Short mmCIF file of C-alpha atoms and ligand atoms in Angstrom, two decimals:
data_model
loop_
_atom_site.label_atom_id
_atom_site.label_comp_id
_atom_site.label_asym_id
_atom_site.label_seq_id
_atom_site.Cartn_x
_atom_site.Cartn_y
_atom_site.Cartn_z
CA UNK B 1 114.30 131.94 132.57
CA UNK B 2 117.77 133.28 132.15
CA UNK B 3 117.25 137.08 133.51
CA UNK B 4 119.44 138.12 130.01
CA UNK B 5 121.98 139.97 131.45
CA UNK B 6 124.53 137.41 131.11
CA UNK B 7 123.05 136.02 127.69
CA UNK B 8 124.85 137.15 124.48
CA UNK B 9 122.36 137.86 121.50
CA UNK B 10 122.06 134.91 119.68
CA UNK B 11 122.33 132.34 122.46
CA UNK B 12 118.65 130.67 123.23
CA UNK B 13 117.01 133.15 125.84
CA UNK B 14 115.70 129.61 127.54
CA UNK B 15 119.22 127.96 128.36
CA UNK B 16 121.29 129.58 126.45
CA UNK B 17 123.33 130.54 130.05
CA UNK B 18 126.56 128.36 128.90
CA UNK B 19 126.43 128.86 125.59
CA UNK B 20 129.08 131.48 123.66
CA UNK B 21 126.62 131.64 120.37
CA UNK B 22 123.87 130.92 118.96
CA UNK B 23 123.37 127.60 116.71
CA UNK B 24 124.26 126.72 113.33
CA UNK B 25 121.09 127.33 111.20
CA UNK B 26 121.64 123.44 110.40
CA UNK B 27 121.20 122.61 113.94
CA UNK B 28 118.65 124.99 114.46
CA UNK B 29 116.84 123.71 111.59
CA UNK B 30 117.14 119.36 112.79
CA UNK B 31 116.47 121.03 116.49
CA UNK B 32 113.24 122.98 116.06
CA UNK B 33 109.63 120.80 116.41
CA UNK B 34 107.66 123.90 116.20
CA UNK B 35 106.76 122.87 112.61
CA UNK B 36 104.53 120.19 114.29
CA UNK B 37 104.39 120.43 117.81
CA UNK B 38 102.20 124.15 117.81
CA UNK B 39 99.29 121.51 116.98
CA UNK B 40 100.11 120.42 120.89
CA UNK B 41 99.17 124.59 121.94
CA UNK B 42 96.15 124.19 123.61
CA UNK B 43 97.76 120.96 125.91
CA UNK B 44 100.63 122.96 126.65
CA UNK B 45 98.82 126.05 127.97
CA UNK B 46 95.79 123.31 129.80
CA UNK B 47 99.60 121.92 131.58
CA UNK B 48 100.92 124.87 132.59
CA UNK B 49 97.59 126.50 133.88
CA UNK B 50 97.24 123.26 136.31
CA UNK B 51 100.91 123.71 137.01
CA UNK B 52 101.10 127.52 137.87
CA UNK B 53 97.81 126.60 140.11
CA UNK B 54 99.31 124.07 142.03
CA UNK B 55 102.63 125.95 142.45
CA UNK B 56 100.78 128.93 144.20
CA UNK B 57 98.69 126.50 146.04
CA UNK B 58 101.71 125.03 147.76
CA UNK B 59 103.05 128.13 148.63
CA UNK B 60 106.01 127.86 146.01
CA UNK B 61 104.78 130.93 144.06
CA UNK B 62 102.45 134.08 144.99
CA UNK B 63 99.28 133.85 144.34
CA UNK B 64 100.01 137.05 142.31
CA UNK B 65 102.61 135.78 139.88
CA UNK B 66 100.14 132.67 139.42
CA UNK B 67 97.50 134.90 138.15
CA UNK B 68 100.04 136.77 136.05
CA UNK B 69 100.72 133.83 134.65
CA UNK B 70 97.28 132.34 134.16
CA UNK B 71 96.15 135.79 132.54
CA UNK B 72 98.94 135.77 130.03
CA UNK B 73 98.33 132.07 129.31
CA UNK B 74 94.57 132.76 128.29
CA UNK B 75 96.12 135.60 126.42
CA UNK B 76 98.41 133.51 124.32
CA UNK B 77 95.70 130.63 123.82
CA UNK B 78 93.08 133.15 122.08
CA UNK B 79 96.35 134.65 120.40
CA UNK B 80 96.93 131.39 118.77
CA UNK B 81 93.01 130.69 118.02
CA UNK B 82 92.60 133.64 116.04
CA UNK B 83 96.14 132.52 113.86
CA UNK B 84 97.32 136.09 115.66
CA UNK B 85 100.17 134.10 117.19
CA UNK B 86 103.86 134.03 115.76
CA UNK B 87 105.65 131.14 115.68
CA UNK B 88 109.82 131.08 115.91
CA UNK B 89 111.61 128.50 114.83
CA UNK B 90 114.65 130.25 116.81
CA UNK B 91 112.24 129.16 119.73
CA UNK B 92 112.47 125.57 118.96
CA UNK B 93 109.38 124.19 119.96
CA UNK B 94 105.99 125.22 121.15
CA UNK B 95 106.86 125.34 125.24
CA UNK B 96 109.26 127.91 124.86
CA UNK B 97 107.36 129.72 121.88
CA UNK B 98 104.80 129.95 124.64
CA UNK B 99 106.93 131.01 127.17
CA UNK B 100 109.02 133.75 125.95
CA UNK B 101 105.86 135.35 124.58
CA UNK B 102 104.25 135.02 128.50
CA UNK B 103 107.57 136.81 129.14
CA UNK B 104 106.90 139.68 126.64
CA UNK B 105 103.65 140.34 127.82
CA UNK B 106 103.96 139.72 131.95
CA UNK B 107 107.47 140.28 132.53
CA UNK B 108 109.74 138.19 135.07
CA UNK B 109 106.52 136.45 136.89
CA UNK B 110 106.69 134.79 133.52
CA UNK B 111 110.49 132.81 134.76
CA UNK B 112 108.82 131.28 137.51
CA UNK B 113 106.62 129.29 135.52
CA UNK B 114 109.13 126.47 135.11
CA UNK B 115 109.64 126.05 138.51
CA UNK B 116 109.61 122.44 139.41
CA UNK B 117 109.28 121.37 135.62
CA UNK B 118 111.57 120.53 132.80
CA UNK B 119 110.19 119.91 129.33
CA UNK B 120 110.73 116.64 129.74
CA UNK B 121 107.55 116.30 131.95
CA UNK B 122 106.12 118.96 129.99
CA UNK B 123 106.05 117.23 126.66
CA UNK B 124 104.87 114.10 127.94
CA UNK B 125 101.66 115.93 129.53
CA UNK B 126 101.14 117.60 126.28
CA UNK B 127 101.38 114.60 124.34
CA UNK B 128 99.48 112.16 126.57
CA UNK B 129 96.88 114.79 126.53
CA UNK B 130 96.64 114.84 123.14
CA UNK B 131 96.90 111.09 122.08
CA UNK B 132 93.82 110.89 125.03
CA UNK B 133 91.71 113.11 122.76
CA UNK B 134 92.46 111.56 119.78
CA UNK B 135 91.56 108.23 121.14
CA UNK B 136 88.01 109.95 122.56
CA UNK B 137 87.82 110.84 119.02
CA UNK B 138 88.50 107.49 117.50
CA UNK B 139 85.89 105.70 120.30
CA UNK B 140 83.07 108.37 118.53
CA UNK B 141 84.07 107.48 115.18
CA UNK B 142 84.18 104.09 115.43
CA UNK B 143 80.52 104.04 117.24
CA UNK B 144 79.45 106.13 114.22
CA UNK B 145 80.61 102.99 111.98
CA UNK B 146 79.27 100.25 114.21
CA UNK B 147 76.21 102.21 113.84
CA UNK B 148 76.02 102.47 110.28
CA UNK B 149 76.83 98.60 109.69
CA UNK B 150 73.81 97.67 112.41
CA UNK B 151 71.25 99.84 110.03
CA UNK B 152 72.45 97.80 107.19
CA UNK B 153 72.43 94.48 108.75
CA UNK B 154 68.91 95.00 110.15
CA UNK B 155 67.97 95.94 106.58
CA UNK B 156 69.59 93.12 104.82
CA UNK B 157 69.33 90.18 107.75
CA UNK B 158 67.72 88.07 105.01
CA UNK B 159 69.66 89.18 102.20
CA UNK B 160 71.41 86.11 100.73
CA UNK B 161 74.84 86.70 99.31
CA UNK B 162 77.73 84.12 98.17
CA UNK B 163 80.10 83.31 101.44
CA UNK B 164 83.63 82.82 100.59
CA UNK B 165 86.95 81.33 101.72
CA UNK B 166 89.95 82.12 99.04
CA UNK B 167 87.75 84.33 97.54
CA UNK B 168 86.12 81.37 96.11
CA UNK B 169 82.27 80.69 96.73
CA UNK B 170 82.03 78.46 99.74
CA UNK B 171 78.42 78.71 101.04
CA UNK B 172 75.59 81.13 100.95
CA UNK B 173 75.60 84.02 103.91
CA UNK B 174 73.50 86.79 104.60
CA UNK B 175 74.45 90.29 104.20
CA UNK B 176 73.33 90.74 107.21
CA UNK B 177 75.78 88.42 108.57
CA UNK B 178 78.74 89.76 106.68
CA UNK B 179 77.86 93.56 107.96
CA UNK B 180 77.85 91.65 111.48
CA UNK B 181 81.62 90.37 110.77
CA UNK B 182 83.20 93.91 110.14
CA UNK B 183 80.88 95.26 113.43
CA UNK B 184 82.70 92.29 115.26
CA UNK B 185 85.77 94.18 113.96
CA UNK B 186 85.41 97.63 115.06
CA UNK B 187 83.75 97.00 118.46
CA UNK B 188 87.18 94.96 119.05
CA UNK B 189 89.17 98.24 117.70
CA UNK B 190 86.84 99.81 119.92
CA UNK B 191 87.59 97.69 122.79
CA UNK B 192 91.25 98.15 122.34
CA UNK B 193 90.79 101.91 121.80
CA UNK B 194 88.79 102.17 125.48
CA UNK B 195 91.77 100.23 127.09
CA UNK B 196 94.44 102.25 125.75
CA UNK B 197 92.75 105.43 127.28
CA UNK B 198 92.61 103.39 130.89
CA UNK B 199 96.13 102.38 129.86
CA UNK B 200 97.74 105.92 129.91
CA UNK B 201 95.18 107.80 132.42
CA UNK B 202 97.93 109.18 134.43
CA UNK B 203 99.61 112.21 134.92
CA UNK B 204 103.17 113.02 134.55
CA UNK B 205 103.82 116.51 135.22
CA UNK B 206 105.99 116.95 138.07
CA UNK B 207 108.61 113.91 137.25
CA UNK B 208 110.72 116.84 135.73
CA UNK B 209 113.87 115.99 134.05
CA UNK B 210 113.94 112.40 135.36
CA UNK B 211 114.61 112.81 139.29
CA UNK B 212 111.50 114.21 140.83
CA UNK B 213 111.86 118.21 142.77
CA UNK B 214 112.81 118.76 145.81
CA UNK B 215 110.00 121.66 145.53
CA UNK B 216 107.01 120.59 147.97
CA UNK B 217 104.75 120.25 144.58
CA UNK B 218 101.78 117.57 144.72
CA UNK B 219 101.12 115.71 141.69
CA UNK B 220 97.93 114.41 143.27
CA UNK B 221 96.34 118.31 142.66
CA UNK B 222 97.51 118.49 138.74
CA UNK B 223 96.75 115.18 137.77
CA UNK B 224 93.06 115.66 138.96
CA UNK B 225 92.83 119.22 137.33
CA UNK B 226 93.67 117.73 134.26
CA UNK B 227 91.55 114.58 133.82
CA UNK B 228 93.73 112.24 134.98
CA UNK B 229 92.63 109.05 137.48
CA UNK B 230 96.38 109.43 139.43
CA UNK B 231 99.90 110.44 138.57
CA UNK B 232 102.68 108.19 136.99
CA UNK B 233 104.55 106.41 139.85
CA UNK B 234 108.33 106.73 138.14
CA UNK B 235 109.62 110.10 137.38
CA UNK B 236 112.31 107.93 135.24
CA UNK B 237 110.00 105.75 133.21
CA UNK B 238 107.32 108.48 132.94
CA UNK B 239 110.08 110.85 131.07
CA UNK B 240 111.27 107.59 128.85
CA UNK B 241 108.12 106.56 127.89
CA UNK B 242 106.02 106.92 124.57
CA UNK B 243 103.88 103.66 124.94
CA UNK B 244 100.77 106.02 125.26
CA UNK B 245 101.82 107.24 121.05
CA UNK B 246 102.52 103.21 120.25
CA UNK B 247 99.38 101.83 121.59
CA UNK B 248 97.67 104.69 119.51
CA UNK B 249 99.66 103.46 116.81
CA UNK B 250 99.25 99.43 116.79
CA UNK B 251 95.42 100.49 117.18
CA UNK B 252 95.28 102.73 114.56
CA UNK B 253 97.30 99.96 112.50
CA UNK B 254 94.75 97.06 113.27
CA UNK B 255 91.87 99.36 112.90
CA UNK B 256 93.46 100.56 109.40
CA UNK B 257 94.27 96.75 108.31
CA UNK B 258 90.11 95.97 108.86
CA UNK B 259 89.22 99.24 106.94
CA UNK B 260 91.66 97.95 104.20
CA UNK B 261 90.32 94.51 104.12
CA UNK B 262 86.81 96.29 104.11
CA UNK B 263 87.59 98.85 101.27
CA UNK B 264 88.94 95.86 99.33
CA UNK B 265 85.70 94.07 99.36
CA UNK B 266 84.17 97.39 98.12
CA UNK B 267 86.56 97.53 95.59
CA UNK B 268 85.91 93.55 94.53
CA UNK B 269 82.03 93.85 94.46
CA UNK B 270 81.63 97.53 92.88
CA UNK B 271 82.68 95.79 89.61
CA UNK B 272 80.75 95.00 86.97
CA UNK B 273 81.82 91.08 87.14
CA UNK B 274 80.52 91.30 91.02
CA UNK B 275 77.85 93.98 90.63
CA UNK B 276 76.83 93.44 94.46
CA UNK B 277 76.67 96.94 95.34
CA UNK B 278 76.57 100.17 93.70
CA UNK B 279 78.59 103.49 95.01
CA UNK B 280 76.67 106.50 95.60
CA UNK B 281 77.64 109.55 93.50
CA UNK B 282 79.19 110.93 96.89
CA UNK B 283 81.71 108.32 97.32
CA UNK B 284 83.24 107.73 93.78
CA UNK B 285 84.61 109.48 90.82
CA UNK B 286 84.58 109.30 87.29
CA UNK B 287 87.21 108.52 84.91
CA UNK B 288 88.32 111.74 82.54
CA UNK B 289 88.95 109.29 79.31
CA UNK B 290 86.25 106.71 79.66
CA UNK B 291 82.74 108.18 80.16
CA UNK B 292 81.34 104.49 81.35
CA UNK B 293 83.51 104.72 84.27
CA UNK B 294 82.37 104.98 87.74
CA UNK B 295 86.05 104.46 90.12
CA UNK B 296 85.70 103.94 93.63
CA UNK B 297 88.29 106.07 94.66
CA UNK B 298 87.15 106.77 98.30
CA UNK B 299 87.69 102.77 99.07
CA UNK B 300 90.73 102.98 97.44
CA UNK B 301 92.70 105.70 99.59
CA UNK B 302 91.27 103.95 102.63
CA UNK B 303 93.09 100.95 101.40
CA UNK B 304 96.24 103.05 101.24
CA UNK B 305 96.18 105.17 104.22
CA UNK B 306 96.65 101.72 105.93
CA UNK B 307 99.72 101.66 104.64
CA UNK B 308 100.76 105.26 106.12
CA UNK B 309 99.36 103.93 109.12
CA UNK B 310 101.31 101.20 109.65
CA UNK B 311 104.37 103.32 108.44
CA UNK B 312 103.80 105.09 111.53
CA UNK B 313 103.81 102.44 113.85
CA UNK B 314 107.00 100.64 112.37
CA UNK B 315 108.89 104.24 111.93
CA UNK B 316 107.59 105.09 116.43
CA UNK B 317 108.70 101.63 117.12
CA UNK B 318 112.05 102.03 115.48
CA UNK B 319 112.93 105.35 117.17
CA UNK B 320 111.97 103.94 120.57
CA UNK B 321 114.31 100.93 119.98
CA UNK B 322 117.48 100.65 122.45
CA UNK B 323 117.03 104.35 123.89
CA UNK B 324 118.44 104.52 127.23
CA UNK B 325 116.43 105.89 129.64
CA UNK B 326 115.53 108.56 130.84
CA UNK B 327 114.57 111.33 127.88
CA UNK B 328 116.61 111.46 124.39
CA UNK B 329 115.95 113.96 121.98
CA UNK B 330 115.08 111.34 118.61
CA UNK B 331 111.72 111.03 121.02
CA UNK B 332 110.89 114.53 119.51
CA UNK B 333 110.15 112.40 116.50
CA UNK B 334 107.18 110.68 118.14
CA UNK B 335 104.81 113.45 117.17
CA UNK B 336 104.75 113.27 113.72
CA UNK B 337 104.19 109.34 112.89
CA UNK B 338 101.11 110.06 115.77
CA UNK B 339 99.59 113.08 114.03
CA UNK B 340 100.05 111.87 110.85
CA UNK B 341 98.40 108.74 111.81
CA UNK B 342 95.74 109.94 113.61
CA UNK B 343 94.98 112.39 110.66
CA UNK B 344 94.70 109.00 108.26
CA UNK B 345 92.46 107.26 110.25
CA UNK B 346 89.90 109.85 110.94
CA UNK B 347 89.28 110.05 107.53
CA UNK B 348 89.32 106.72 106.66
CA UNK B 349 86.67 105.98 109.21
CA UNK B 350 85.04 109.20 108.20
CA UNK B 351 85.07 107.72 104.24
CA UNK B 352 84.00 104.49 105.39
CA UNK B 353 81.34 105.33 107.59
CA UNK B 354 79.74 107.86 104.56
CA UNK B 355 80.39 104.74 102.19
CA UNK B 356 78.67 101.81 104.08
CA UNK B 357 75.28 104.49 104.56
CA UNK B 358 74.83 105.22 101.38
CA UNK B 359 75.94 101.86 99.05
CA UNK B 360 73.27 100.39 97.25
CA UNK B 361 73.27 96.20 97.91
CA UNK B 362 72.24 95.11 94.59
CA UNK B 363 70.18 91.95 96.39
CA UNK B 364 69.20 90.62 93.28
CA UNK B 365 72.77 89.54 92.01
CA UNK B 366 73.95 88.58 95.22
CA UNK B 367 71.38 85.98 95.44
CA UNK B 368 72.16 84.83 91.64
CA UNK B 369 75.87 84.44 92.74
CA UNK B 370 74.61 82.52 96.00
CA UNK B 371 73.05 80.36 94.30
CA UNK B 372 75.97 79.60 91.69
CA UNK B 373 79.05 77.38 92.25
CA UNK B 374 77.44 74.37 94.18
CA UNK B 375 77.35 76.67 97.24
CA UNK B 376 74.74 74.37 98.79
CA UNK B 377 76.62 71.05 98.57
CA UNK B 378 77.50 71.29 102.11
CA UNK B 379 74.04 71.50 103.20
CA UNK B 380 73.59 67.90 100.98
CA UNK B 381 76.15 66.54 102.73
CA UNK B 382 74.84 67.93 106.10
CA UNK B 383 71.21 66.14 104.45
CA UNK B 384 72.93 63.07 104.11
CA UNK B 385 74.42 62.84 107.39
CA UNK B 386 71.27 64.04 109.21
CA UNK B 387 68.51 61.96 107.03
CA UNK B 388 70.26 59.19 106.17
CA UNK B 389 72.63 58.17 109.01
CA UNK B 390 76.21 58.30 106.58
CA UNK B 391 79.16 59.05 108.25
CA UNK B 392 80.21 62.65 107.31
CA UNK B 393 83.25 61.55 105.18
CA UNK B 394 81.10 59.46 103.42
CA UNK B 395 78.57 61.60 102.83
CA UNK B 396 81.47 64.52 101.36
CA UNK B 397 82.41 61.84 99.32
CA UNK B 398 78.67 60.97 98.00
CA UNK B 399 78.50 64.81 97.45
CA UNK B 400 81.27 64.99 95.48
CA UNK B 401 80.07 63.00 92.71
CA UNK B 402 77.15 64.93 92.90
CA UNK B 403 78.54 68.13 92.13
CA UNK B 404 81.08 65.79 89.03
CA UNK B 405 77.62 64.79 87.86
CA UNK B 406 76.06 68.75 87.98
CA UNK B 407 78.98 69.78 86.64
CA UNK B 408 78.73 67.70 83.89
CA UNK B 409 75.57 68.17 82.91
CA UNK B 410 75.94 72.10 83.62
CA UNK B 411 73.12 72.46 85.78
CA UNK B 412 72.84 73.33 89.61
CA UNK B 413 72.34 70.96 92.37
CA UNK B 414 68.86 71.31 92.73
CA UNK B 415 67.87 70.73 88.62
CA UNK B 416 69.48 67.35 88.94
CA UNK B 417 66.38 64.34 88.63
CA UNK B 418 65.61 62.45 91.78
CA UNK B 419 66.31 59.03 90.08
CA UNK B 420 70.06 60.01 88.77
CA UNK B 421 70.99 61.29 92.75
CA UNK B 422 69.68 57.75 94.23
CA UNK B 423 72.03 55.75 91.51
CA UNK B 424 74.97 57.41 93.15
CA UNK B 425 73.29 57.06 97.05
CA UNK B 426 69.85 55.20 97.11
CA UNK B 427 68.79 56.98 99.95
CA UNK B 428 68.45 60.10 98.87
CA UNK B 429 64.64 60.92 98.82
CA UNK B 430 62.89 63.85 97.18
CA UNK B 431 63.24 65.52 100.64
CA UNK B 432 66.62 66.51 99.66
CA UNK B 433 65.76 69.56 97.48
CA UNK B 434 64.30 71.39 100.58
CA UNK B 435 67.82 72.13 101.87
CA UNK B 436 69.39 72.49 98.14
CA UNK B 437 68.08 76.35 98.23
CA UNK B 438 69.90 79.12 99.42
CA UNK B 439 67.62 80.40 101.55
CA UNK B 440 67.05 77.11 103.06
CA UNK B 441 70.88 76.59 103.24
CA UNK B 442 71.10 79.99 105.14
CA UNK B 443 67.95 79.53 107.28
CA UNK B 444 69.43 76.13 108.72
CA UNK B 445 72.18 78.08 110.27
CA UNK B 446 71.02 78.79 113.45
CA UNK B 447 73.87 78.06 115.76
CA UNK B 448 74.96 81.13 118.05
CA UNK B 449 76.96 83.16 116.18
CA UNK B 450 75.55 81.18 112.52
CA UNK B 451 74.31 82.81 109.48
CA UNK B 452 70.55 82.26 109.59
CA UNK B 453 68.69 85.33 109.67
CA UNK B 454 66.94 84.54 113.47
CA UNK B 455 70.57 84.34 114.52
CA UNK B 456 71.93 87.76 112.57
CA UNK B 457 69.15 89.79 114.16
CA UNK B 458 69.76 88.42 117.86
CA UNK B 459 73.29 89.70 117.00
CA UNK B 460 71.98 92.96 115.68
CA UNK B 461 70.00 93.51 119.14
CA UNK B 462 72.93 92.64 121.33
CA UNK B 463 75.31 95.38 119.48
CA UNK B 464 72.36 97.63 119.77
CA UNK B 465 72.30 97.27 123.45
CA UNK B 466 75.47 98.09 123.31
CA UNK B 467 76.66 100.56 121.01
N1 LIG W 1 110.56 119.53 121.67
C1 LIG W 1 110.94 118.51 122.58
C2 LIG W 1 110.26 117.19 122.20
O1 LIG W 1 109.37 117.23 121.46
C3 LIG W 1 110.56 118.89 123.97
C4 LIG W 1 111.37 118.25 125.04
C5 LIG W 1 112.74 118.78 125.01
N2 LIG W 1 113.54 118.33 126.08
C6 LIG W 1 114.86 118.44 126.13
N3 LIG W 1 115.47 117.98 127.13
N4 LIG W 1 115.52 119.00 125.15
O2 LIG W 1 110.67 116.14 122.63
#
């Protein structure tokens, strides 16, 4: 820290050596990230607690000044827990709000803090530390939801329900099975989200500006007080990079796009035409015009948070794009796409999670819609090719006219008469109407990773084992 006798007034107290005057309350106002980086506090005073340690431990401060320093930090950090804190703007961001108030209430001890440091480094801790809890967060959360859709599987493994492809009915599932899709789903966000923290697990105080220090410091010592399996092995790259805030990002994105797809389908069968599920109280609202009206609001803003995730990701992505190394101040507008983000999701899994536990699956309906729309005729064809040796074109074909001839007479599959199926293929036998049921059709399905209820619950037990 400058020792102020060579500062004028308005010039910043932190390097405002060169500098005649102060800034333009323009630049001071595109310059400061206190705004949004004070949520990065408790990182910043975590960083420079491991810092001031390792300093004194290598001889490069007293051990007095370190516990000067340490005091005042623990000062400032239940300051700013109890809101007693003031933030300056004039300060720019929350490293040197923290700092010059360490000065005001230790004195010069506080200047040799940033010995060996730059806020390049500094940031990048704060921030890696951060995104790392977020993602601890967002592996909890997403465990919670896993969770939830296992309870409802198990509950509903025999549940039949339509199966679709282009939202058209394609062949009877089990609810069971569809809850087991969307676990798929999250235990790969989950996957990603375990990675990412593996990904970023190192440390990268003590890179400085870019260069390294010539100060004896060892990175080793702060990288293990604060969590971290090793430090970053290029001061250069460990100053340029924000891949730590875009992995969060492109996770949070895909994990947003399956919540979307997953709201949508509460959306689609919370209406009356569906009917396959009804919203608790707790997760919808009511409409203030039309008293029949029950809106499922919650699925709704899940649906568009995706959007202000991916936002994110697309906005980080651009600012990143054809910066030079090393540090460059538009990566001050990391924070906000990340925070933002991370805010979004939380909720959205927090929604979603609240949602799944306490919809009611209308079973009844699902099974009437199973059953509608020929959704067995694969299982005749299947019949055909099984019992009565047809090639399975052949046997599509055969079906085909067998649904023209339902159709036609408006029944289903299975009210047709034994003697009208045999003039289209005489070797159908009366055997066929076993598999023309839905819960036939579903039970068949036993291959790994199939419908059929045996199947869904092995799947059920293996999650379990592991969630
Ligand atoms: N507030 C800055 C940020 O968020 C801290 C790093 C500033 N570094 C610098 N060389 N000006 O990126």
């Amino acid at each position: 820290m400058a020792d102020g006798s060579s500062e004028t007034k308005s010039s910043n107290q932190m390097w405002g050596g060169r500098f005649a005057s102060g800034p333009d309350a323009i630049m001071e106002e595109i310059n400061a990230s206190i705004g949004f980086d004070k949520k990065l506090y408790a990182q910043d005073i975590r960083g420079s607690i491991a810092h001031a340690t390792m300093l004194a431990h290598q001889g490069i401060i007293s051990a007095e000044d370190k516990d000067k320093i340490v005091h005042g930090l623990d000062t400032i950090l239940s300051e700013i827990d109890s809101g007693a804190f003031e933030f300056s703007r004039r300060l720019e961001d929350i490293h040197m709000n923290i700092e010059a108030r360490l000065a005001a209430l230790i004195g010069p001890a506080a200047g040799r803090l940033h010995t060996a440091r730059s806020r390049n480094d500094q940031v990048a801790l704060d921030f890696r530390l951060w995104v790392k809890e977020e993602l601890q967060k967002t592996e909890k959360a997403l465990t919670g939801l896993i969770a939830a859709f296992l309870d409802r599987a198990e509950e509903h493994a025999e549940t039949v329900m339509p199966g679709f492809t282009h939202l058209q009915t394609a062949q009877p599932v089990t609810f069971g099975h569809h809850c087991m899709a969307y676990v798929e789903m999250f235990g790969r966000d989950r996957a990603r989200v375990r990675h990412a923290i593996e990904h970023m697990d190192e440390s990268p105080i003590g890179a400085a500006a870019l260069a390294g220090t010539g100060f004896p410091i060892d990175r080793h010592m702060t990288a293990k007080a604060l969590g971290f399996r090793e430090p970053t092995r290029n001061s250069i790259d460990t100053v340029s990079d924000r891949d730590f805030a875009l992995e969060f990002l492109s996770i949070a994105a895909i994990a947003a796009t399956h919540l979307s797809r997953l709201a949508e389908e509460i959306v689609i069968w919370s209406t009356p035409q569906f009917g396959f599920i009804r919203l608790s109280d707790a997760f919808s609202t009511g409409s203030s015009i039309m008293p029949q009206k029950k809106n499922p609001d919650a699925a709704e803003l899940v649906r568009a948070k995706t959007g202000r995730v991916n936002g994110s990701l697309v906005a980080l992505l651009t600012v990143m794009k054809g910066l030079p190394l090393a540090y460059s101040k538009d990566m001050q507008e990391d924070k906000e796409q990340v925070f933002d983000a991370a805010e979004s999701l939380e909720l959205a899994i927090a929604a979603m999670t609240g949602m799944i536990r306490d919809v009611t699956i209308r079973a009844d309906r699902m099974k009437a819609a199973a059953g509608s729309g020929y959704s067995t005729a694969t299982d005749l064809a299947d019949w055909l090719v099984r019992e009565a040796g047809l090639p399975f074109r052949d046997a599509h074909n055969v079906t085909g006219r067998v649904v023209a001839l339902a159709e036609q007479k408006g029944c289903d599959l299975a009210d047709l008469p034994l003697a009208e199926l045999q003039a289209i293929n005489s070797a159908i036998t009366d055997k066929v109407y076993g598999v023309l049921t839905v819960e036939a059709s579903v039970a068949s399905r036993t291959s790994f990773g199939g419908t059929a209820p045996s199947e869904v619950r092995k799947q059920i037990a293996w999650w379990r084992a592991r969630n």
